[in-house]
Structures are given as C-alpha cells and as structure tokens.
PDB file of C-alpha atoms in Angstrom:
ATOM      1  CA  UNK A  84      21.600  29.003 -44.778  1.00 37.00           C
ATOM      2  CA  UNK A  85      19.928  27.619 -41.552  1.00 40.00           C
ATOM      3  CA  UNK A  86      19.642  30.342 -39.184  1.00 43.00           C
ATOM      4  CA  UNK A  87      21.351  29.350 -35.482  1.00 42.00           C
ATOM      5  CA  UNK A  88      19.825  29.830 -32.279  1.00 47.00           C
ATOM      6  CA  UNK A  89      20.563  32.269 -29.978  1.00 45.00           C
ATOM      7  CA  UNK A  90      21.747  31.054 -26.328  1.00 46.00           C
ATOM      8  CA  UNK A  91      18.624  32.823 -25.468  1.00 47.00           C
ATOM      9  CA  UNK A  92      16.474  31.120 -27.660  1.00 46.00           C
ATOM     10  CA  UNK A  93      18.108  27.258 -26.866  1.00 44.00           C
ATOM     11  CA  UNK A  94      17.873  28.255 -22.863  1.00 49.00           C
ATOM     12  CA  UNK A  95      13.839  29.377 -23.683  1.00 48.00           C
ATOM     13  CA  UNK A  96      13.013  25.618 -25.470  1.00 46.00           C
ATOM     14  CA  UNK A  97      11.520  23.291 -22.392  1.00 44.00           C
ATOM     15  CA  UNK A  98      13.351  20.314 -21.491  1.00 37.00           C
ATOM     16  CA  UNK A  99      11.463  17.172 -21.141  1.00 44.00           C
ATOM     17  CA  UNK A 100      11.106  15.539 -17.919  1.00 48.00           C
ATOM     18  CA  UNK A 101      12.784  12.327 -17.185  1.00 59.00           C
ATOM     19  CA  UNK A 102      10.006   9.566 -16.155  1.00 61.00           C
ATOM     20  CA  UNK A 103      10.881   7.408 -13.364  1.00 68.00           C
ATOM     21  CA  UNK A 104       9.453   4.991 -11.321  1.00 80.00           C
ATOM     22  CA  UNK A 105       5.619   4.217 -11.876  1.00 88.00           C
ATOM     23  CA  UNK A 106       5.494   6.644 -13.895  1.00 93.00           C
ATOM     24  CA  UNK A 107       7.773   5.073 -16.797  1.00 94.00           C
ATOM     25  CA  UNK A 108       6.687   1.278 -15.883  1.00 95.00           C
ATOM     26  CA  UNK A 109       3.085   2.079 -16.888  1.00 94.00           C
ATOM     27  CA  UNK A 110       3.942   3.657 -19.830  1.00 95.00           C
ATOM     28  CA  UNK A 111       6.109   0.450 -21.050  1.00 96.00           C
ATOM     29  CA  UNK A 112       3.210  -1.375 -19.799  1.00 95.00           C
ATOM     30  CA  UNK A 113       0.987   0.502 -22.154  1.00 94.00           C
ATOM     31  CA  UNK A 114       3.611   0.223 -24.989  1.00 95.00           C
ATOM     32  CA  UNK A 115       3.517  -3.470 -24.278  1.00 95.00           C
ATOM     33  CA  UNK A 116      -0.542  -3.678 -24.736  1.00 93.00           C
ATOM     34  CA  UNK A 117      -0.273  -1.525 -27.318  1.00 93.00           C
ATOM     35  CA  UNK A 118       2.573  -4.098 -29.492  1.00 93.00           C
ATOM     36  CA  UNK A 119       0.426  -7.132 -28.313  1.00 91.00           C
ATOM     37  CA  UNK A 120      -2.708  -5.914 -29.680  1.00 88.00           C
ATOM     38  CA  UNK A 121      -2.065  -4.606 -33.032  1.00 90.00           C
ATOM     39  CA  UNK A 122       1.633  -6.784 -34.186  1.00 92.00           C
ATOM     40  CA  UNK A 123       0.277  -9.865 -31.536  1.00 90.00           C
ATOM     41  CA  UNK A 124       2.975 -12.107 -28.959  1.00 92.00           C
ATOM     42  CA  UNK A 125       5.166 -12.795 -32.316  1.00 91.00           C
ATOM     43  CA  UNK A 126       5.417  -9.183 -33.276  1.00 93.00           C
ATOM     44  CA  UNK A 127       6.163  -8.197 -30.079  1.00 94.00           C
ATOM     45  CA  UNK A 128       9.739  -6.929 -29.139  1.00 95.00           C
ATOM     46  CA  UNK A 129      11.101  -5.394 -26.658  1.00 96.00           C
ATOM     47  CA  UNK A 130      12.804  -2.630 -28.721  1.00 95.00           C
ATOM     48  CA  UNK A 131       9.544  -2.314 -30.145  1.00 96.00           C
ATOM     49  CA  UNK A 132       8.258  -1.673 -26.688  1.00 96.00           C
ATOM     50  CA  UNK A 133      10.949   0.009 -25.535  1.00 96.00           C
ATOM     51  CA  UNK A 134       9.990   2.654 -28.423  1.00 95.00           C
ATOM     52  CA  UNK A 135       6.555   2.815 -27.984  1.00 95.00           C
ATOM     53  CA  UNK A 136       7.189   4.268 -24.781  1.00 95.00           C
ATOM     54  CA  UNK A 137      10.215   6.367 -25.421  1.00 94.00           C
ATOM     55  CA  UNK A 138      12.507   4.950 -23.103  1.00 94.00           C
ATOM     56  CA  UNK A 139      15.772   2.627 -23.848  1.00 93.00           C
ATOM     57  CA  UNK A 140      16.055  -0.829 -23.917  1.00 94.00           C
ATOM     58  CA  UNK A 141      17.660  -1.402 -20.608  1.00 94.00           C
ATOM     59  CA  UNK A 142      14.953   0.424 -18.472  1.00 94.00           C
ATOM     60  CA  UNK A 143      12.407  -2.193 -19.710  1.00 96.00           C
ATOM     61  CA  UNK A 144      15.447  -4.849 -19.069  1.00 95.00           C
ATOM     62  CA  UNK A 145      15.799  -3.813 -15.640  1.00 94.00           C
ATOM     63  CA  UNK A 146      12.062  -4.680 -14.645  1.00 95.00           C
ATOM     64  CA  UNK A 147      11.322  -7.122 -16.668  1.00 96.00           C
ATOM     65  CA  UNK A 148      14.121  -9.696 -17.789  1.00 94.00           C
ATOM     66  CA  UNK A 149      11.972 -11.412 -20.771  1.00 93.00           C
ATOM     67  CA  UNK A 150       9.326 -10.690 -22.829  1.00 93.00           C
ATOM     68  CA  UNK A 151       7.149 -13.768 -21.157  1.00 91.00           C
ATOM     69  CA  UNK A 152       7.352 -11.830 -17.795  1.00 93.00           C
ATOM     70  CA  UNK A 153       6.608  -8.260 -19.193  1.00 95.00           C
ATOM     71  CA  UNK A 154       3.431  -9.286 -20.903  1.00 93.00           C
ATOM     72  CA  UNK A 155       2.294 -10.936 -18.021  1.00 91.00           C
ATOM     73  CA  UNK A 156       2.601  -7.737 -15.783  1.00 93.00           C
ATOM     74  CA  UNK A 157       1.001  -6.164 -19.077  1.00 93.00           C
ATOM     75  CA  UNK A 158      -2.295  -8.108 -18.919  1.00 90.00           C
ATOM     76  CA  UNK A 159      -2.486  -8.008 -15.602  1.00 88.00           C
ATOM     77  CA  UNK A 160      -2.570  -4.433 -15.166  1.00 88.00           C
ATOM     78  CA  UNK A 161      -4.201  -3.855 -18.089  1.00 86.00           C
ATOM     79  CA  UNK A 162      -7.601  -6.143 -17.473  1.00 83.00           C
ATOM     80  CA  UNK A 163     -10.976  -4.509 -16.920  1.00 79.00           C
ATOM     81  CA  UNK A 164     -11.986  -5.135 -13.596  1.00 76.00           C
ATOM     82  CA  UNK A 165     -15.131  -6.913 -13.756  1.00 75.00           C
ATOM     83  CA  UNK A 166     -17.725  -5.449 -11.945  1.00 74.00           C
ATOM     84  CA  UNK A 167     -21.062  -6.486 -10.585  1.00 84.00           C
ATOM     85  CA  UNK A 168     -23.633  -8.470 -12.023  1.00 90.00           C
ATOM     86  CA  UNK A 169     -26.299  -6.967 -13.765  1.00 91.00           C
ATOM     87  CA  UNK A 170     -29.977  -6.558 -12.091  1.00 92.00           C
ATOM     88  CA  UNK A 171     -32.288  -5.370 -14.581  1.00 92.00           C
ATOM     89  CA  UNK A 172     -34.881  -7.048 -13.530  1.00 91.00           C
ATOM     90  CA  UNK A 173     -34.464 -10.740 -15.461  1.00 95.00           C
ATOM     91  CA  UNK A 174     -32.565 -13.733 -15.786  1.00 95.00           C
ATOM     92  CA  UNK A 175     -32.641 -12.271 -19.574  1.00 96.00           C
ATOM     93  CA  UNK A 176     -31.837  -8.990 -19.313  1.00 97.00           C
ATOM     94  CA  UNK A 177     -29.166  -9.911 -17.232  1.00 96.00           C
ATOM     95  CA  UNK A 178     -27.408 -12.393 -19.195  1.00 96.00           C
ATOM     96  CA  UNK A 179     -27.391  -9.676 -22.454  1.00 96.00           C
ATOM     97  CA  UNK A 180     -26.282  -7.138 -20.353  1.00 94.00           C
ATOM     98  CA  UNK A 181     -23.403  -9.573 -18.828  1.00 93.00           C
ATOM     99  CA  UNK A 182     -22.759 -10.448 -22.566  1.00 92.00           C
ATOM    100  CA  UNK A 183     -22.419  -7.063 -23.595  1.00 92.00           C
ATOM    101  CA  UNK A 184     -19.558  -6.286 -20.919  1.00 89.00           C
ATOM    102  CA  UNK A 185     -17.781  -9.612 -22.074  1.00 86.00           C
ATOM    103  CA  UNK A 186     -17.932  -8.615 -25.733  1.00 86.00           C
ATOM    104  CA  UNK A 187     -16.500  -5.163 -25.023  1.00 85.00           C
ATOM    105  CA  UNK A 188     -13.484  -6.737 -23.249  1.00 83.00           C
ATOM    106  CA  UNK A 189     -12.919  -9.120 -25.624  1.00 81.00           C
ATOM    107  CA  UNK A 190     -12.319  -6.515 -28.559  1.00 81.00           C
ATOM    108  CA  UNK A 191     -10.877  -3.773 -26.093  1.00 84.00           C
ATOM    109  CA  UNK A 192      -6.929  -3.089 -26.165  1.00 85.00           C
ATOM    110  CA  UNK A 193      -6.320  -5.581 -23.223  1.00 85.00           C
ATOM    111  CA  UNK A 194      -8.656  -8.206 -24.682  1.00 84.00           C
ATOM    112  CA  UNK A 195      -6.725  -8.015 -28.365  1.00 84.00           C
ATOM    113  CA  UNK A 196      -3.970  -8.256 -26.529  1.00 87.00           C
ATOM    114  CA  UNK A 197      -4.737 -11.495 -24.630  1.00 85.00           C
ATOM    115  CA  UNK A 198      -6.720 -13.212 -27.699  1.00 82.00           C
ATOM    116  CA  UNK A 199      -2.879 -12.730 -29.559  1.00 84.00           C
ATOM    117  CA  UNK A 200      -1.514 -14.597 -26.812  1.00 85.00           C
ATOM    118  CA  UNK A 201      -4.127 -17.488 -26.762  1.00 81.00           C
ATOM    119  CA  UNK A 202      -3.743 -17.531 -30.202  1.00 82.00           C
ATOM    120  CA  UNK A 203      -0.090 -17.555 -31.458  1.00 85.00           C
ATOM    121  CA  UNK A 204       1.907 -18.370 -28.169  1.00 80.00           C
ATOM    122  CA  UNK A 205       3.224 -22.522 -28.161  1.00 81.00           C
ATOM    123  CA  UNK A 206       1.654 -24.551 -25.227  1.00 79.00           C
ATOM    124  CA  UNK A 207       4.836 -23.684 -23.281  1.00 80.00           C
ATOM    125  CA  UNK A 208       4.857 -20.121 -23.522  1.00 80.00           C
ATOM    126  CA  UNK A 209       0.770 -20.048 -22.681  1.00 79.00           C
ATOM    127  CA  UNK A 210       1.412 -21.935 -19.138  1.00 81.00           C
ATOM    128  CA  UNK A 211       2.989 -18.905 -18.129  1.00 81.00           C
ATOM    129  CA  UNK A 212      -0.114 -17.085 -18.646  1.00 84.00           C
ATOM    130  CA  UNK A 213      -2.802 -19.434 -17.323  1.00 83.00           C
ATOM    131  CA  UNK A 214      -2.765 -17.963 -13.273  1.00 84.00           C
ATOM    132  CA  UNK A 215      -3.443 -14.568 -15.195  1.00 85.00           C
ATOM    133  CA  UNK A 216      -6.308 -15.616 -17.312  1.00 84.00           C
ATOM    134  CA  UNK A 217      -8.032 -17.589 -14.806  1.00 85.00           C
ATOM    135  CA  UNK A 218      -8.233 -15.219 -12.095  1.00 85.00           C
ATOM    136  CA  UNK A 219      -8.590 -12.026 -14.387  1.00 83.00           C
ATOM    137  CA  UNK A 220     -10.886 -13.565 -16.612  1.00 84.00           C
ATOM    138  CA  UNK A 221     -12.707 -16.870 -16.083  1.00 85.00           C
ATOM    139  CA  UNK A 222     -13.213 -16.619 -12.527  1.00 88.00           C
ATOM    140  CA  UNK A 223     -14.684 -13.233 -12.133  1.00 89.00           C
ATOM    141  CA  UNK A 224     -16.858 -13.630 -15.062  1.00 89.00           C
ATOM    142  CA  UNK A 225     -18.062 -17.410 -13.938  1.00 90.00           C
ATOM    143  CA  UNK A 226     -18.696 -15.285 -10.593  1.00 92.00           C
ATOM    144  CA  UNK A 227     -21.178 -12.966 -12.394  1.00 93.00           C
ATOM    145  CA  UNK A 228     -22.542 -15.610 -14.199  1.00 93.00           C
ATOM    146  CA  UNK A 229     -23.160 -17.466 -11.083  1.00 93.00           C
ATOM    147  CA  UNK A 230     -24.668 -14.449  -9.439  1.00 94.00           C
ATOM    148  CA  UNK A 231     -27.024 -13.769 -12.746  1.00 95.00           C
ATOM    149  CA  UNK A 232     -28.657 -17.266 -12.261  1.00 95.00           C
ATOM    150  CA  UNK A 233     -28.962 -17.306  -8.467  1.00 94.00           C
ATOM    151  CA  UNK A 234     -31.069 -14.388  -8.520  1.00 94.00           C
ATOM    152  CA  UNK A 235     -32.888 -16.265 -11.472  1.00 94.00           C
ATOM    153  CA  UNK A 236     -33.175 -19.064  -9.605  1.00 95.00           C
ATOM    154  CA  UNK A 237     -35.212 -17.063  -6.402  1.00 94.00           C
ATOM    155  CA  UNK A 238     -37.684 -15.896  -8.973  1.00 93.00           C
ATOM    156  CA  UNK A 239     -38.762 -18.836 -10.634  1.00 94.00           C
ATOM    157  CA  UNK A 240     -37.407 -18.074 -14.274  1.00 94.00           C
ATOM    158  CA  UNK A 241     -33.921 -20.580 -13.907  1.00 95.00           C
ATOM    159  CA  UNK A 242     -34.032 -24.461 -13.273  1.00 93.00           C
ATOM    160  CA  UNK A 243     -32.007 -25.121  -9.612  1.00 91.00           C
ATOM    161  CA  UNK A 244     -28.869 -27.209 -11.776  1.00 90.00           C
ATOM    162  CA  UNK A 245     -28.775 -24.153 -13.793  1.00 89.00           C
ATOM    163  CA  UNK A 246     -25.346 -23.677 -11.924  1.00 87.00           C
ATOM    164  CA  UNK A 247     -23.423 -26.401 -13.541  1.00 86.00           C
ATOM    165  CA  UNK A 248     -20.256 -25.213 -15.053  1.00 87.00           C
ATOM    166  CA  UNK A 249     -21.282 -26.850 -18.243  1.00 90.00           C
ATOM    167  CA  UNK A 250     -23.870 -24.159 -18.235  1.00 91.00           C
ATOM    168  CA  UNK A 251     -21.847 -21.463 -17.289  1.00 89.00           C
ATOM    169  CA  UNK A 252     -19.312 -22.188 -20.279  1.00 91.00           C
ATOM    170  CA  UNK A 253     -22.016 -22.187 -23.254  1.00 92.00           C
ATOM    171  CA  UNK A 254     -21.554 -18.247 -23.458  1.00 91.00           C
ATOM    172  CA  UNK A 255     -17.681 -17.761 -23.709  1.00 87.00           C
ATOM    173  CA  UNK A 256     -17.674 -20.764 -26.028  1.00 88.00           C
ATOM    174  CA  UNK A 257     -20.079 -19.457 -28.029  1.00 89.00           C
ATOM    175  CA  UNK A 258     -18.380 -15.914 -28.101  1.00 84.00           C
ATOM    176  CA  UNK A 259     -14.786 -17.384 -28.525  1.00 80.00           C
ATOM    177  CA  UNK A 260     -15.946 -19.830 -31.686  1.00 83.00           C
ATOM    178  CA  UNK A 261     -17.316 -17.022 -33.345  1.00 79.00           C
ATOM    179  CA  UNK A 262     -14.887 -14.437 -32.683  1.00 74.00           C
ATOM    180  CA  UNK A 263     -11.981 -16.678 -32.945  1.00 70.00           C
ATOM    181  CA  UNK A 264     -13.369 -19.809 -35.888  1.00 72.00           C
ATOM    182  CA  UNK A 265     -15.529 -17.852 -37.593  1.00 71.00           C
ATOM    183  CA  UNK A 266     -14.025 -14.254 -37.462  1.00 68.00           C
ATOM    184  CA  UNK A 267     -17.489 -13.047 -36.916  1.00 71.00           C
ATOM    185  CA  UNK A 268     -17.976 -10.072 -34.731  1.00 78.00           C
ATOM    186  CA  UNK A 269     -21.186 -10.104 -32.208  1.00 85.00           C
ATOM    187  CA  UNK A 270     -23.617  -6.931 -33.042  1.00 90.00           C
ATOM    188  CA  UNK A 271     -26.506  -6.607 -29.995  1.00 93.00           C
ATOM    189  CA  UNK A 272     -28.682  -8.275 -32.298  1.00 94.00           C
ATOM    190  CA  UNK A 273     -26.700 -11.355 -32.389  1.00 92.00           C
ATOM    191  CA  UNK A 274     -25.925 -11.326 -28.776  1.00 94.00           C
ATOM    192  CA  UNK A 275     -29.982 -10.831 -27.893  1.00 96.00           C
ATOM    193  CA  UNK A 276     -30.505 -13.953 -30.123  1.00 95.00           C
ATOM    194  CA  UNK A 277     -28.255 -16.073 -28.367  1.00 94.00           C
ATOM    195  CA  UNK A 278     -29.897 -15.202 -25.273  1.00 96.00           C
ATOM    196  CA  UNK A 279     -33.558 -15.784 -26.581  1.00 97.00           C
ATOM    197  CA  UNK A 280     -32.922 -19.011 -28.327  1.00 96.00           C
ATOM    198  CA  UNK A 281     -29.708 -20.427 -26.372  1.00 96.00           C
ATOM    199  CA  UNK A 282     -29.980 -19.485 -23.036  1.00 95.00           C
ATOM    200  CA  UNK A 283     -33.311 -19.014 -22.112  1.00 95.00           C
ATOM    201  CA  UNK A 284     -34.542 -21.922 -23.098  1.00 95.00           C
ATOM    202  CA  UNK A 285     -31.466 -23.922 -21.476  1.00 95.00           C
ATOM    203  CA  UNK A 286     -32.011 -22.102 -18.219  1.00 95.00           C
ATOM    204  CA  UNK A 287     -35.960 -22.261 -18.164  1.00 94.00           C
ATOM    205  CA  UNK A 288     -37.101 -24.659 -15.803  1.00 92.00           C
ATOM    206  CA  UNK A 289     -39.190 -28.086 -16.394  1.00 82.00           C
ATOM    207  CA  UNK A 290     -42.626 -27.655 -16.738  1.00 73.00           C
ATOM    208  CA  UNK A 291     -44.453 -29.157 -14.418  1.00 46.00           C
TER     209      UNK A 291
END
C-alpha cells in the first residue's frame, strides 16, 4: 500500500515559485541556445523550448510569435561581448591572443548555436539573422583586428595597407574552412602556426 500524506506533511512540501517577467524570458532564452546548439535551427521547436525551460507553450508564444524571431533575441543576448584588443607587446602575440578569444566563441554555447544557423537555415530564413551577425560578430571582431594592426603599424612590425579588409578576413576564413569544411578543430598549436606562417609574413612590411 502507498502510505498518504498527512495535511501536515503536503502543507510542509515547498511550492515552487512562479517565474515572471525577465526572469522566465531568459530562461526560454537559454532553453532556446541550449535547442540550437546541440539539435541545431531544424531541431529546434518551440515545445522543445518551451520544455527546456519549464514553462508552457503560450508564455514563449506571447513574446515571441515565431521561432525566426525567438532565436534572434536568443543570439543576441546570448553573444560574448567582445572585449578589447590584446596588447602583449606584438603584432604576434596579439593576433594569437585575438585568435584564441575567436576560437572560444566559436565552439561556446552561443557560437554552436549560431554556426547551426549559418549552416542549416535556407537563404531566406538567414536574412533575418544578418543585422545580428554583423554587428555581434564581424564588426566588433574586424574592430579588434583593426586595433591589433594599428598598434603594429606605430612600431614598425605591420606594412601601412595592412588594414585592407581583404587582410582582415584571412583569419575567420581560415577558422570557418576548417571548422566548418574540414571539421577540424584549432588546438594553440595550430592557431600559433597560422600566425607564424600566415599572418606574419602577410603583415610584415617590404624590405627596404
């Protein structure tokens, strides 16, 4: 027989909380990340979500009225801010620093979650995302990148057209053909060889 509770004992239990407000958005906007970055955008529900952060369909409804405009708000909130540029000293140093932080967003929760929306959404679907990547990902890391080779630039070590934006993209594509092509992942070892025998040498100005 299953023994019954007394009054007592049901009145002694505690009674979860009810999450409102920012409180509940962020933790659909976590369930979201979470769906995008281990199912991908094809996986992704927004039951699933809905679950994932124990709430009911209609409070994820109510904010967000498709799945397009939840994941957006997702990624949003959910990119690293980018930070300063490095300043260790050289236009070498910097750039492996600067390609460590990029590496570690790319495979981080928000960057798995982004990659499966590169990667599986229709060219549609991916216009919705484009303001989002550009100004929480290409811009602010161009703007370190930029910073990295102006201070290069003062001491002698980068050429002065070192700021072309063909320059600036021979890092991400680099990163993004392995990662994404070749399934390869980048160990410090294979980042410090880019640097030495990619971007030093591209960077390093004309001898006289």
């Amino acid at each position: 027989m299953v023994a019954m509770r007394s009054p007592a004992t049901a009145r002694s239990q505690p009674v979860p909380s009810r999450r409102r407000g920012p409180v509940l958005e962020q933790a659909i906007l976590e369930a979201a990340l979470e769906q995008l970055s281990t199912v991908g955008w094809n996986g992704l529900t927004m039951e699933g979500v809905a679950a994932g952060a124990r709430t009911g369909k209609a409070a994820v409804y109510r904010r967000w009225p498709s799945k397009e405009d939840l994941v957006v708000e997702a990624l949003r909130s959910g990119l690293p801010a980018f930070e300063q540029a490095p300043d260790r000293g050289s236009v070498r140093d910097d750039l492996y620093e600067l390609c460590l932080r990029m590496r570690d967003v790319m495979f981080s929760r928000s960057g798995c979650a982004l990659r499966s929306v590169l990667h599986e959404c229709d060219s549609v679907t991916a216009e919705r995302f484009h303001e989002v990547i550009l100004s929480g990902v290409i811009e602010p890391s161009a703007q370190l990148f930029r910073q990295v080779v102006r201070r290069g630039i003062g001491r002698g070590e980068a050429r002065v057209d070192a700021m072309d934006d063909m320059v600036r993209d021979v890092i991400p594509a680099i990163l993004m053909y392995r990662a994404k092509v070749c399934g390869s992942e980048w160990t410090d070892a294979d980042i410090a060889e880019m640097i030495d025998r990619v971007m030093v040498p591209l960077l390093r100005p004309a001898a006289d």
